[in-house]
Amino acid sequence: MGVIKLDVATSYSSPLLLPTASRLPHKSLSFVSTFSPSKHAPFPGCQIEVRRRGRRGLSKIYCSTNAGQLDETSLAVKEKSVSVILLAGGKGKRMGASMPKQYLPLLGQPIALYSFYTFSRMSEVKEIVVVCDPSYQDVFEDAKENILVDVKFALPGKERQDSVYSGFQAVDLSSELVCIHDSARPLVFTEDIEKTSAQITFSGEHKRRMLFLRMVSKNILMVLKDGWLNGAAVLGVPVKATIKEANKESFVVRTLNRKTLWEMQTPQVIKPELLRKGFELVNRECLEVTDDVSIVEHLKHPVFITEGSYTNIKVTTPDDLLLAERILNL
């Protein structure tokens, strides 16, 4: 995953989770304090007030509406309307293990099954399309008896975008959102997740003690809602470190403004029609992308960043595996 630079920093406060300025439809706001509420109000009866306040001089957008003028159901992601593409076909060479990193045990359970179970217990999810090598399908096949969503399989491609495209071909045509997640990110949950253990049969003969997630991640629900409202959304966290741009000779060119930089994570949520148009453009022009919402960015469609958690790490190295174990043991 890469880093995205934003032109305007805004935040939003609303009990109904209404759109922020960057979520407002089809308008790029160079100066937040000058936009016209009448032109940008996202819903009928919505009154917008801009207050420049808070640390870093952020502009907060407050939206209020009279009772009865806004249907809350229009903001909710419907049950059984989301198709999850779970990417589990990577080689994981940096881990230096005998198998791909996503199948290594994390407290006795394959890493890929953590997010697999998390999504399978969400009422919004209708199916999970697992993109993996056929030799590892049994990992998910053996877990199917414990879940209530449909499970499909697709073959991985040479590059990430090829694997996403392969999974996208298997998605149910009636789905309203596509949620793409890297199976090497097992910790896509918040501190209120309840941990329980269960007995799950593997390969029809071995019983192993498993740790699974019973409660749905607040972050996933937020990014699903943001994807529904904006067409495309991605989990991300503000960059902590100083980021410098360098030339080919390793000399510093400039220091980037950390206040506008975000580190991208997954899930990344996109409406199917947008993803389809994006793939048509990317494939036609032979473009390479390193994350999924970049496909939509090539359409010049706005992508909203949902602030996630720093614990949503990608397990890439042995150190990451140790860190994930420690987080789960907190």
Tab-separated table of C-alpha atoms in Angstrom:
chain	number	residue	atom	x	y	z
A	1	MET	CA	0.000	0.000	0.000
A	2	GLY	CA	1.119	3.533	-0.713
A	3	VAL	CA	0.713	7.036	0.627
A	4	ILE	CA	-1.898	9.521	-0.629
A	5	LYS	CA	-1.472	13.294	-0.467
A	6	LEU	CA	-4.544	15.431	0.253
A	7	ASP	CA	-4.983	19.053	-0.802
A	8	VAL	CA	-7.415	19.982	1.971
A	9	ALA	CA	-7.619	18.624	5.506
A	10	THR	CA	-11.168	18.480	6.840
A	11	SER	CA	-12.995	16.571	9.507
A	12	TYR	CA	-16.658	16.014	10.232
A	13	SER	CA	-18.945	15.613	13.175
A	14	SER	CA	-22.455	14.182	12.960
A	15	PRO	CA	-24.418	11.521	14.826
A	16	LEU	CA	-25.721	10.277	11.482
A	17	LEU	CA	-22.260	9.997	9.905
A	18	LEU	CA	-23.150	12.317	7.067
A	19	PRO	CA	-20.557	13.184	4.417
A	20	THR	CA	-17.594	15.428	5.104
A	21	ALA	CA	-16.652	18.208	2.723
A	22	SER	CA	-14.563	15.747	0.750
A	23	ARG	CA	-17.604	13.472	0.562
A	24	LEU	CA	-19.870	16.105	-0.935
A	25	PRO	CA	-20.858	14.979	-4.419
A	26	HIS	CA	-18.737	15.962	-7.416
A	27	LYS	CA	-17.251	19.147	-5.930
A	28	SER	CA	-13.606	19.759	-5.129
A	29	LEU	CA	-13.324	22.248	-2.289
A	30	SER	CA	-10.134	24.285	-2.502
A	31	PHE	CA	-11.282	26.657	0.248
A	32	VAL	CA	-13.695	24.991	2.638
A	33	SER	CA	-14.815	28.242	4.245
A	34	THR	CA	-16.140	29.632	0.969
A	35	PHE	CA	-18.357	26.816	-0.284
A	36	SER	CA	-22.077	27.368	-0.636
A	37	PRO	CA	-24.290	25.101	1.512
A	38	SER	CA	-27.125	25.453	-0.947
A	39	LYS	CA	-24.975	23.941	-3.682
A	40	HIS	CA	-23.241	21.269	-1.630
A	41	ALA	CA	-25.813	20.128	0.935
A	42	PRO	CA	-25.766	16.342	0.537
A	43	PHE	CA	-29.394	15.739	1.518
A	44	PRO	CA	-32.658	17.741	1.427
A	45	GLY	CA	-33.154	19.783	4.566
A	46	CYS	CA	-29.474	19.549	5.517
A	47	GLN	CA	-27.984	22.787	6.847
A	48	ILE	CA	-24.196	23.069	6.775
A	49	GLU	CA	-22.069	25.256	9.003
A	50	VAL	CA	-18.304	25.596	8.723
A	51	ARG	CA	-16.250	26.319	11.825
A	52	ARG	CA	-12.504	26.761	11.523
A	53	ARG	CA	-11.177	25.438	14.780
A	54	GLY	CA	-9.298	22.604	16.459
A	55	ARG	CA	-5.685	21.522	16.283
A	56	ARG	CA	-3.900	21.935	12.978
A	57	GLY	CA	-6.548	24.530	12.073
A	58	LEU	CA	-8.956	21.910	10.765
A	59	SER	CA	-12.297	23.035	9.359
A	60	LYS	CA	-15.124	21.097	10.940
A	61	ILE	CA	-18.330	20.639	8.977
A	62	TYR	CA	-21.530	20.415	11.005
A	63	CYS	CA	-24.699	19.221	9.345
A	64	SER	CA	-28.159	19.252	10.887
A	65	THR	CA	-31.566	18.367	9.558
A	66	ASN	CA	-35.106	18.642	10.841
A	67	ALA	CA	-36.677	15.436	12.101
A	68	GLY	CA	-38.433	13.507	9.374
A	69	GLN	CA	-36.580	15.230	6.520
A	70	LEU	CA	-33.831	12.614	6.317
A	71	ASP	CA	-34.391	8.899	5.958
A	72	GLU	CA	-31.669	7.188	8.003
A	73	THR	CA	-32.174	3.973	6.055
A	74	SER	CA	-30.790	5.735	2.983
A	75	LEU	CA	-27.465	6.053	4.801
A	76	ALA	CA	-27.245	2.419	5.841
A	77	VAL	CA	-25.515	-0.351	3.944
A	78	LYS	CA	-28.145	-2.999	3.232
A	79	GLU	CA	-27.967	-6.530	4.529
A	80	LYS	CA	-26.485	-9.041	2.083
A	81	SER	CA	-25.453	-6.273	-0.328
A	82	VAL	CA	-21.646	-6.507	-0.077
A	83	SER	CA	-19.303	-8.823	-1.930
A	84	VAL	CA	-15.900	-9.242	-0.282
A	85	ILE	CA	-12.844	-10.008	-2.396
A	86	LEU	CA	-10.303	-11.556	-0.036
A	87	LEU	CA	-6.841	-11.489	-1.584
A	88	ALA	CA	-4.930	-14.576	-0.442
A	89	GLY	CA	-2.718	-15.401	-3.406
A	90	GLY	CA	0.497	-13.575	-2.479
A	91	LYS	CA	3.823	-15.412	-2.236
A	92	GLY	CA	5.136	-13.610	0.860
A	93	LYS	CA	8.821	-13.866	-0.042
A	94	ARG	CA	9.886	-11.293	2.563
A	95	MET	CA	8.647	-13.559	5.346
A	96	GLY	CA	11.196	-16.203	4.386
A	97	ALA	CA	8.810	-19.012	5.358
A	98	SER	CA	8.016	-22.337	3.714
A	99	MET	CA	4.502	-21.162	2.838
A	100	PRO	CA	2.843	-17.851	1.916
A	101	LYS	CA	2.598	-15.531	4.919
A	102	GLN	CA	-1.196	-15.449	4.957
A	103	TYR	CA	-1.305	-19.157	5.831
A	104	LEU	CA	1.190	-19.048	8.675
A	105	PRO	CA	-0.353	-19.756	12.094
A	106	LEU	CA	-1.148	-16.778	14.298
A	107	LEU	CA	-1.977	-18.068	17.783
A	108	GLY	CA	-2.921	-21.394	16.230
A	109	GLN	CA	-5.061	-20.076	13.374
A	110	PRO	CA	-3.994	-19.293	9.780
A	111	ILE	CA	-3.618	-15.530	9.360
A	112	ALA	CA	-6.035	-15.431	6.426
A	113	LEU	CA	-8.885	-16.873	8.493
A	114	TYR	CA	-9.010	-13.934	10.900
A	115	SER	CA	-10.432	-11.494	8.352
A	116	PHE	CA	-12.328	-14.353	6.664
A	117	TYR	CA	-14.292	-14.925	9.878
A	118	THR	CA	-14.665	-11.198	10.562
A	119	PHE	CA	-16.376	-10.575	7.216
A	120	SER	CA	-18.407	-13.777	7.386
A	121	ARG	CA	-20.146	-12.564	10.545
A	122	MET	CA	-21.241	-9.247	9.075
A	123	SER	CA	-24.919	-9.044	8.142
A	124	GLU	CA	-24.029	-6.718	5.252
A	125	VAL	CA	-21.864	-9.366	3.548
A	126	LYS	CA	-23.520	-11.772	1.118
A	127	GLU	CA	-20.428	-13.566	-0.199
A	128	ILE	CA	-16.667	-13.835	0.094
A	129	VAL	CA	-14.651	-14.386	-3.061
A	130	VAL	CA	-11.311	-15.855	-1.987
A	131	VAL	CA	-8.536	-15.244	-4.507
A	132	CYS	CA	-5.965	-17.946	-3.817
A	133	ASP	CA	-3.884	-20.741	-5.276
A	134	PRO	CA	-6.023	-23.908	-5.577
A	135	SER	CA	-3.603	-25.757	-3.304
A	136	TYR	CA	-4.742	-23.553	-0.385
A	137	GLN	CA	-8.492	-23.657	-1.012
A	138	ASP	CA	-8.906	-26.353	1.623
A	139	VAL	CA	-7.994	-23.819	4.333
A	140	PHE	CA	-11.204	-21.943	3.532
A	141	GLU	CA	-13.250	-24.987	2.522
A	142	ASP	CA	-12.728	-26.526	5.965
A	143	ALA	CA	-13.858	-23.266	7.591
A	144	LYS	CA	-17.056	-22.931	5.519
A	145	GLU	CA	-19.142	-24.986	7.936
A	146	ASN	CA	-18.745	-22.258	10.540
A	147	ILE	CA	-20.079	-19.369	8.430
A	148	LEU	CA	-23.373	-18.290	6.878
A	149	VAL	CA	-22.224	-16.506	3.705
A	150	ASP	CA	-21.467	-17.901	0.266
A	151	VAL	CA	-17.817	-18.662	-0.455
A	152	LYS	CA	-16.402	-18.578	-3.974
A	153	PHE	CA	-12.879	-18.990	-5.311
A	154	ALA	CA	-10.900	-17.225	-8.035
A	155	LEU	CA	-7.382	-17.658	-9.341
A	156	PRO	CA	-4.710	-15.074	-8.474
A	157	GLY	CA	-3.032	-13.056	-11.208
A	158	LYS	CA	0.512	-11.923	-11.821
A	159	GLU	CA	0.001	-8.526	-10.146
A	160	ARG	CA	-2.367	-7.359	-7.415
A	161	GLN	CA	-4.697	-5.623	-9.873
A	162	ASP	CA	-4.908	-8.856	-11.881
A	163	SER	CA	-5.960	-10.762	-8.751
A	164	VAL	CA	-8.593	-8.145	-7.909
A	165	TYR	CA	-9.901	-8.304	-11.473
A	166	SER	CA	-10.086	-12.099	-11.273
A	167	GLY	CA	-12.059	-11.912	-8.041
A	168	PHE	CA	-14.299	-9.192	-9.439
A	169	GLN	CA	-15.382	-11.504	-12.281
A	170	ALA	CA	-16.860	-13.870	-9.688
A	171	VAL	CA	-18.810	-11.192	-7.786
A	172	ASP	CA	-22.600	-11.459	-7.726
A	173	LEU	CA	-24.071	-9.016	-10.241
A	174	SER	CA	-26.672	-7.811	-7.727
A	175	SER	CA	-24.074	-6.666	-5.173
A	176	GLU	CA	-24.110	-2.957	-4.361
A	177	LEU	CA	-20.598	-2.721	-2.923
A	178	VAL	CA	-17.298	-4.521	-3.491
A	179	CYS	CA	-15.047	-4.685	-0.438
A	180	ILE	CA	-11.431	-5.653	-1.193
A	181	HIS	CA	-9.229	-6.843	1.658
A	182	ASP	CA	-5.697	-8.165	1.978
A	183	SER	CA	-5.804	-11.429	3.947
A	184	ALA	CA	-2.381	-10.579	5.407
A	185	ARG	CA	-4.162	-7.931	7.531
A	186	PRO	CA	-5.745	-10.073	10.258
A	187	LEU	CA	-6.329	-7.302	12.805
A	188	VAL	CA	-9.042	-5.300	11.112
A	189	PHE	CA	-10.985	-4.718	14.320
A	190	THR	CA	-11.196	-2.390	17.320
A	191	GLU	CA	-10.536	-2.800	21.019
A	192	ASP	CA	-14.104	-3.800	21.749
A	193	ILE	CA	-13.879	-7.043	19.802
A	194	GLU	CA	-14.679	-10.024	21.940
A	195	LYS	CA	-12.234	-12.890	21.643
A	196	THR	CA	-13.514	-16.426	22.055
A	197	SER	CA	-12.138	-19.791	21.177
A	198	ALA	CA	-13.854	-22.565	19.289
A	199	GLN	CA	-13.173	-26.059	18.090
A	200	ILE	CA	-12.930	-26.169	14.281
A	201	THR	CA	-12.232	-29.298	12.256
A	202	PHE	CA	-9.357	-29.040	9.758
A	203	SER	CA	-8.785	-31.463	6.877
A	204	GLY	CA	-11.591	-33.622	8.247
A	205	GLU	CA	-9.463	-35.109	11.026
A	206	HIS	CA	-7.550	-32.589	13.140
A	207	LYS	CA	-9.160	-30.346	15.741
A	208	ARG	CA	-7.313	-27.185	16.622
A	209	ARG	CA	-7.945	-24.485	19.154
A	210	MET	CA	-8.980	-21.397	17.176
A	211	LEU	CA	-9.309	-17.757	18.044
A	212	PHE	CA	-12.052	-15.980	16.108
A	213	LEU	CA	-13.746	-12.621	16.139
A	214	ARG	CA	-17.403	-12.441	17.161
A	215	MET	CA	-18.064	-8.733	16.902
A	216	VAL	CA	-17.885	-6.758	13.698
A	217	SER	CA	-15.191	-4.144	13.331
A	218	LYS	CA	-16.384	-0.570	13.714
A	219	ASN	CA	-13.773	0.462	11.143
A	220	ILE	CA	-15.171	-1.921	8.529
A	221	LEU	CA	-18.696	-0.630	9.044
A	222	MET	CA	-17.468	2.943	8.701
A	223	VAL	CA	-15.583	2.339	5.458
A	224	LEU	CA	-18.560	0.429	4.028
A	225	LYS	CA	-20.838	3.369	4.794
A	226	ASP	CA	-18.331	5.835	3.345
A	227	GLY	CA	-18.027	3.707	0.206
A	228	TRP	CA	-21.817	3.642	-0.108
A	229	LEU	CA	-22.074	7.429	0.263
A	230	ASN	CA	-19.131	8.364	-1.980
A	231	GLY	CA	-18.729	5.498	-4.426
A	232	ALA	CA	-15.233	4.701	-3.175
A	233	ALA	CA	-13.589	4.707	0.257
A	234	VAL	CA	-10.456	3.300	1.854
A	235	LEU	CA	-9.217	2.769	5.384
A	236	GLY	CA	-6.128	4.812	6.178
A	237	VAL	CA	-4.154	6.340	9.020
A	238	PRO	CA	-2.282	9.667	9.205
A	239	VAL	CA	1.432	9.242	8.569
A	240	LYS	CA	3.522	9.528	11.734
A	241	ALA	CA	7.019	9.616	10.273
A	242	THR	CA	8.650	12.387	8.266
A	243	ILE	CA	8.500	11.481	4.563
A	244	LYS	CA	11.155	12.734	2.151
A	245	GLU	CA	11.217	12.498	-1.613
A	246	ALA	CA	14.595	11.440	-3.029
A	247	ASN	CA	16.156	11.301	-6.477
A	248	LYS	CA	17.803	8.291	-8.142
A	249	GLU	CA	21.095	9.151	-6.446
A	250	SER	CA	19.435	9.003	-3.002
A	251	PHE	CA	19.669	12.737	-2.384
A	252	VAL	CA	16.711	14.475	-0.792
A	253	VAL	CA	14.581	16.435	-3.240
A	254	ARG	CA	12.084	17.769	-0.723
A	255	THR	CA	10.323	17.034	2.542
A	256	LEU	CA	6.616	16.353	2.136
A	257	ASN	CA	4.012	17.948	4.376
A	258	ARG	CA	3.150	15.219	6.854
A	259	LYS	CA	-0.208	16.853	7.667
A	260	THR	CA	-1.507	15.924	4.216
A	261	LEU	CA	-0.160	12.362	4.056
A	262	TRP	CA	-2.063	9.174	4.827
A	263	GLU	CA	-0.955	5.554	4.796
A	264	MET	CA	-3.434	3.362	2.959
A	265	GLN	CA	-4.792	0.112	4.385
A	266	THR	CA	-7.551	-2.311	3.492
A	267	PRO	CA	-10.499	-2.832	3.246
A	268	GLN	CA	-11.006	-0.650	0.199
A	269	VAL	CA	-14.646	-0.291	-0.816
A	270	ILE	CA	-15.882	0.559	-4.303
A	271	LYS	CA	-19.254	0.485	-6.013
A	272	PRO	CA	-19.250	-2.228	-8.726
A	273	GLU	CA	-20.084	0.089	-11.621
A	274	LEU	CA	-17.167	2.365	-10.722
A	275	LEU	CA	-14.769	-0.547	-10.377
A	276	ARG	CA	-15.914	-1.934	-13.709
A	277	LYS	CA	-15.340	1.381	-15.490
A	278	GLY	CA	-11.996	1.752	-13.746
A	279	PHE	CA	-10.809	-1.655	-14.906
A	280	GLU	CA	-11.909	-0.889	-18.448
A	281	LEU	CA	-9.722	2.230	-18.400
A	282	VAL	CA	-6.754	0.603	-16.646
A	283	ASN	CA	-6.767	-2.424	-18.963
A	284	ARG	CA	-7.269	-0.325	-22.086
A	285	GLU	CA	-4.365	1.992	-21.292
A	286	CYS	CA	-2.172	-0.715	-19.692
A	287	LEU	CA	-1.869	1.208	-16.419
A	288	GLU	CA	-0.291	-0.236	-13.274
A	289	VAL	CA	-1.799	0.478	-9.857
A	290	THR	CA	-0.544	-0.486	-6.410
A	291	ASP	CA	-3.855	-0.352	-4.563
A	292	ASP	CA	-7.482	-0.787	-5.460
A	293	VAL	CA	-8.894	2.722	-5.149
A	294	SER	CA	-6.146	3.911	-7.516
A	295	ILE	CA	-8.212	2.248	-10.232
A	296	VAL	CA	-11.051	4.654	-9.423
A	297	GLU	CA	-8.686	7.610	-9.123
A	298	HIS	CA	-7.844	7.197	-12.804
A	299	LEU	CA	-11.519	7.960	-13.496
A	300	LYS	CA	-11.082	11.266	-11.614
A	301	HIS	CA	-13.707	10.096	-9.132
A	302	PRO	CA	-13.168	11.248	-5.524
A	303	VAL	CA	-12.070	8.622	-3.001
A	304	PHE	CA	-12.847	9.178	0.674
A	305	ILE	CA	-10.378	8.148	3.390
A	306	THR	CA	-11.957	6.580	6.460
A	307	GLU	CA	-9.619	6.903	9.420
A	308	GLY	CA	-8.672	3.443	10.616
A	309	SER	CA	-6.459	1.981	13.318
A	310	TYR	CA	-2.680	1.683	13.560
A	311	THR	CA	-3.156	-1.889	14.766
A	312	ASN	CA	-4.493	-2.899	11.340
A	313	ILE	CA	-1.012	-3.991	10.311
A	314	LYS	CA	-0.011	-6.039	7.299
A	315	VAL	CA	1.932	-9.112	8.357
A	316	THR	CA	4.899	-9.090	5.994
A	317	THR	CA	7.955	-9.935	8.119
A	318	PRO	CA	8.648	-12.140	11.176
A	319	ASP	CA	8.630	-8.969	13.315
A	320	ASP	CA	5.098	-8.195	12.081
A	321	LEU	CA	3.988	-11.677	13.129
A	322	LEU	CA	5.331	-11.145	16.647
A	323	LEU	CA	3.617	-7.743	16.826
A	324	ALA	CA	0.296	-9.247	15.721
A	325	GLU	CA	0.566	-11.880	18.449
A	326	ARG	CA	1.184	-9.210	21.059
A	327	ILE	CA	-1.784	-7.145	19.892
A	328	LEU	CA	-4.075	-10.172	20.068
A	329	ASN	CA	-2.820	-10.959	23.566
A	330	LEU	CA	-3.594	-7.461	24.902
